[in-house]
XYZ file of C-alpha atoms in Angstrom:
271
model
C 0.146 0.068 0.084
C 1.277 3.611 -0.095
C 0.619 4.415 3.345
C -3.127 5.385 3.881
C -4.464 2.123 4.929
C -6.378 1.356 2.373
C -6.604 -2.257 2.350
C -7.882 -2.280 5.379
C -10.518 0.497 4.282
C -11.518 -1.109 1.279
C -12.378 -4.381 3.250
C -14.325 -2.421 5.292
C -16.077 -1.365 2.472
C -16.313 -4.917 1.011
C -17.645 -5.761 4.201
C -20.323 -3.456 4.724
C -21.487 -4.194 1.078
C -21.678 -7.941 1.229
C -21.834 -9.256 5.054
C -18.178 -10.576 4.638
C -15.728 -10.529 7.804
C -12.931 -7.787 6.914
C -10.413 -10.655 8.078
C -11.734 -12.940 5.198
C -11.093 -10.312 2.585
C -7.858 -10.082 0.680
C -6.856 -6.931 -1.787
C -5.019 -7.754 -4.297
C -3.463 -5.220 -6.098
C -2.503 -4.878 -10.024
C -2.112 -8.720 -10.352
C 0.493 -9.687 -13.124
C -2.134 -10.200 -15.892
C -4.149 -6.692 -15.249
C -3.947 -4.374 -17.924
C -5.828 -1.596 -16.190
C -3.996 1.495 -15.384
C -5.219 4.434 -12.457
C -4.428 7.935 -11.788
C -2.400 6.844 -8.830
C -3.242 7.631 -4.999
C -3.234 11.202 -5.115
C -5.807 14.118 -4.360
C -7.527 12.602 -1.928
C -9.639 10.681 -4.277
C -8.780 6.772 -2.840
C -11.354 6.099 -0.637
C -13.983 8.769 -2.836
C -12.989 7.157 -6.527
C -11.652 3.449 -5.722
C -13.717 2.877 -2.393
C -17.252 3.776 -4.600
C -15.849 1.032 -7.393
C -15.473 -1.291 -4.404
C -18.698 -0.878 -2.714
C -20.422 -1.618 -6.486
C -18.333 -4.715 -6.904
C -19.562 -5.609 -3.156
C -23.336 -5.127 -4.090
C -22.906 -6.914 -7.097
C -21.199 -9.907 -5.328
C -23.703 -9.624 -2.621
C -26.749 -9.762 -5.216
C -25.151 -12.984 -7.092
C -24.698 -14.817 -3.802
C -28.209 -14.122 -2.666
C -29.444 -15.173 -5.778
C -27.624 -18.310 -5.932
C -29.023 -18.693 -2.150
C -32.391 -18.041 -3.339
C -32.637 -20.806 -6.006
C -31.488 -23.562 -3.348
C -33.722 -22.233 -0.482
C -36.655 -21.362 -2.943
C -36.694 -17.785 -1.408
C -36.626 -14.667 -2.717
C -32.890 -12.964 -2.404
C -34.382 -9.688 -0.783
C -35.208 -12.503 2.242
C -32.232 -13.692 2.942
C -28.908 -11.951 4.414
C -25.383 -12.802 4.935
C -23.662 -12.739 8.148
C -21.054 -14.888 9.901
C -20.038 -16.867 6.708
C -23.669 -17.856 5.775
C -26.445 -17.095 3.877
C -29.427 -17.126 6.348
C -32.962 -16.413 6.074
C -34.693 -13.568 8.048
C -35.739 -15.794 11.196
C -31.697 -16.676 11.404
C -31.831 -19.771 10.039
C -28.869 -20.749 7.592
C -29.540 -22.217 3.705
C -26.063 -22.397 2.799
C -22.392 -21.661 3.757
C -20.602 -18.765 1.672
C -18.221 -21.331 0.341
C -21.284 -23.831 -0.838
C -22.498 -20.828 -2.853
C -19.147 -20.166 -4.379
C -18.917 -23.981 -5.047
C -22.400 -23.789 -6.608
C -21.229 -21.149 -8.781
C -18.648 -23.089 -10.330
C -15.659 -22.405 -7.835
C -15.356 -18.779 -8.504
C -17.816 -15.487 -8.955
C -16.115 -12.793 -10.918
C -17.709 -9.392 -10.571
C -16.701 -5.973 -11.480
C -17.414 -2.308 -9.974
C -17.362 0.781 -11.695
C -18.782 3.993 -9.990
C -18.026 7.184 -11.540
C -17.911 9.775 -8.756
C -17.925 13.575 -8.921
C -15.407 15.846 -6.874
C -15.896 16.061 -3.218
C -14.383 19.152 -0.943
C -14.118 18.693 2.694
C -14.421 21.681 5.082
C -13.287 22.371 8.923
C -11.740 24.549 10.870
C -8.472 24.379 12.527
C -7.295 26.544 15.532
C -3.605 26.740 16.912
C -2.400 28.498 20.098
C 1.407 29.192 20.547
C 3.952 30.724 22.698
C 7.050 32.342 21.981
C 10.337 32.362 24.032
C 11.644 36.187 23.718
C 14.899 35.518 24.470
C 15.262 32.591 21.994
C 12.537 32.600 19.441
C 11.608 29.327 19.647
C 7.981 28.464 19.280
C 6.231 25.983 21.326
C 2.725 24.608 19.697
C 0.383 24.363 22.967
C -2.923 23.733 21.636
C -4.544 22.774 18.523
C -8.341 21.975 17.692
C -9.379 20.847 14.359
C -13.116 20.407 13.257
C -13.642 18.827 10.205
C -16.641 17.780 8.147
C -15.370 14.855 5.956
C -18.506 13.280 5.038
C -19.260 9.638 6.175
C -15.808 8.072 7.771
C -15.382 4.739 6.162
C -12.461 3.637 8.678
C -12.641 6.295 11.892
C -9.644 5.243 13.370
C -7.450 5.722 10.178
C -9.154 9.159 9.325
C -8.080 10.423 12.596
C -4.856 9.095 12.011
C -4.683 11.126 8.912
C -5.692 14.284 10.351
C -3.094 13.801 13.105
C -0.248 13.383 10.758
C -1.615 16.066 8.364
C -1.637 18.551 11.226
C 1.927 17.647 12.204
C 3.111 18.044 8.699
C 1.805 21.182 8.605
C 3.341 22.163 11.914
C 6.640 21.090 10.550
C 5.969 23.450 7.580
C 5.460 25.997 9.439
C 8.352 25.553 12.624
C 11.154 24.212 11.144
C 11.258 21.963 7.655
C 12.933 23.547 4.914
C 16.055 22.720 2.411
C 19.288 24.866 3.421
C 22.138 25.266 1.257
C 25.617 26.516 1.435
C 27.079 29.303 -0.502
C 28.525 26.885 -3.202
C 24.685 25.490 -3.675
C 25.196 21.953 -1.769
C 22.619 20.619 0.322
C 23.069 21.517 4.118
C 19.998 19.379 4.818
C 20.153 16.197 2.971
C 18.965 13.725 5.478
C 17.155 13.177 8.936
C 20.148 14.066 10.962
C 19.982 17.871 9.202
C 16.466 18.067 8.239
C 14.243 19.601 10.999
C 10.859 17.724 11.704
C 8.659 17.697 14.224
C 8.688 14.788 17.123
C 5.825 13.587 19.167
C 7.216 15.492 22.094
C 6.971 18.655 20.220
C 3.309 18.720 19.444
C 0.000 18.772 22.312
C -2.430 16.364 22.118
C -4.706 17.391 19.331
C -8.495 17.844 19.867
C -10.279 16.396 16.744
C -13.739 16.973 16.102
C -15.640 14.937 13.606
C -18.787 17.227 12.029
C -19.828 15.067 9.080
C -22.235 15.823 5.883
C -22.587 13.256 4.082
C -21.631 13.785 0.448
C -24.254 13.210 -2.420
C -21.549 13.053 -4.861
C -20.746 9.014 -4.195
C -22.423 6.026 -2.810
C -20.277 5.808 0.227
C -21.075 9.779 1.661
C -17.513 10.307 1.667
C -15.327 13.054 1.468
C -11.396 13.102 0.901
C -9.941 13.789 3.736
C -6.131 13.033 2.861
C -4.767 16.762 2.979
C -7.187 18.079 5.388
C -4.727 18.420 8.228
C -1.577 19.915 6.597
C -4.264 22.092 4.781
C -5.647 23.572 8.186
C -2.471 23.083 10.074
C -0.132 25.362 7.484
C -2.377 28.771 7.990
C -3.719 28.034 11.670
C 0.141 27.437 12.890
C 1.337 30.542 10.668
C -1.456 32.490 11.745
C -1.088 32.075 15.468
C 2.541 32.740 15.280
C 1.827 36.181 13.449
C -0.610 37.049 16.144
C 1.705 36.521 18.811
C 4.524 38.845 17.613
C 1.749 41.500 16.469
C 1.367 41.811 20.189
C 4.782 43.473 20.169
C 4.526 45.091 16.771
C 6.632 42.596 15.176
C 6.039 40.870 11.621
C 5.879 37.358 10.820
C 9.260 36.454 9.442
C 9.698 34.294 6.419
C 8.502 30.818 6.590
C 9.788 28.349 8.329
C 9.736 30.370 11.470
C 12.786 28.851 12.817
C 13.985 30.029 16.302
C 16.622 32.406 14.580
C 14.075 34.003 12.182
C 11.475 34.711 14.919
C 14.544 35.941 17.012
C 15.174 38.603 14.796
C 11.725 39.494 13.999
C 11.638 40.361 17.855
C 14.835 42.075 17.978
C 13.785 44.265 15.062
C 11.443 46.240 17.299
C 12.724 45.700 20.747
C 16.135 46.968 20.247
């Protein structure tokens, strides 16, 4: 995967559509005989686009399984359900196992899913509070609150983790991350030994609020949130630093707001 827990999320979607256990679902991305190509996992599009296709495939698979069981039990498919690895009647009595249904179909059921969707746009409000040490210029993030509308959260645990990671990325962009070069143009920040990145001890516990409004543009009701944390954190933290400096008549230095740059901004008005 590419780091966004997509296999887990797609398994959740397929499980919800079919009644399968997520633990029984294996995602195989780009098998050797696949000729299809995609645009990649970019633009906060994976859950909305690929997830909607997975949901469509799941609905097709569910319909096939219930149709097979309906013929076996002489029941209408809509009177049946899938749970605990079996196809059940409404009263909970089993019709057949899923393995038996697949065997009845010849040992394999192939379905496809495709669901063109329109773009979605999450919204939110991020608020940061910082403290600045006048003597050193060190900026410390002391409080952060993020309220986001990311539509229906397919995988809330992963969604919260993406918000947290995005916030930290934004904090790093404002307070320290940046490429440095010497007078000859040689990079001085060529490794993580030299490149300033925030650590867990550099940020407070975040308060994250989920205020969902389901998107009408896709069957999941989801909105792409992959960039929400960083998009909110960059202006929130930069504005917090600017507000703190403004209280003494200083102006925000060019980003990133390293201790040296902040210290120089303070000295311009205090000396």
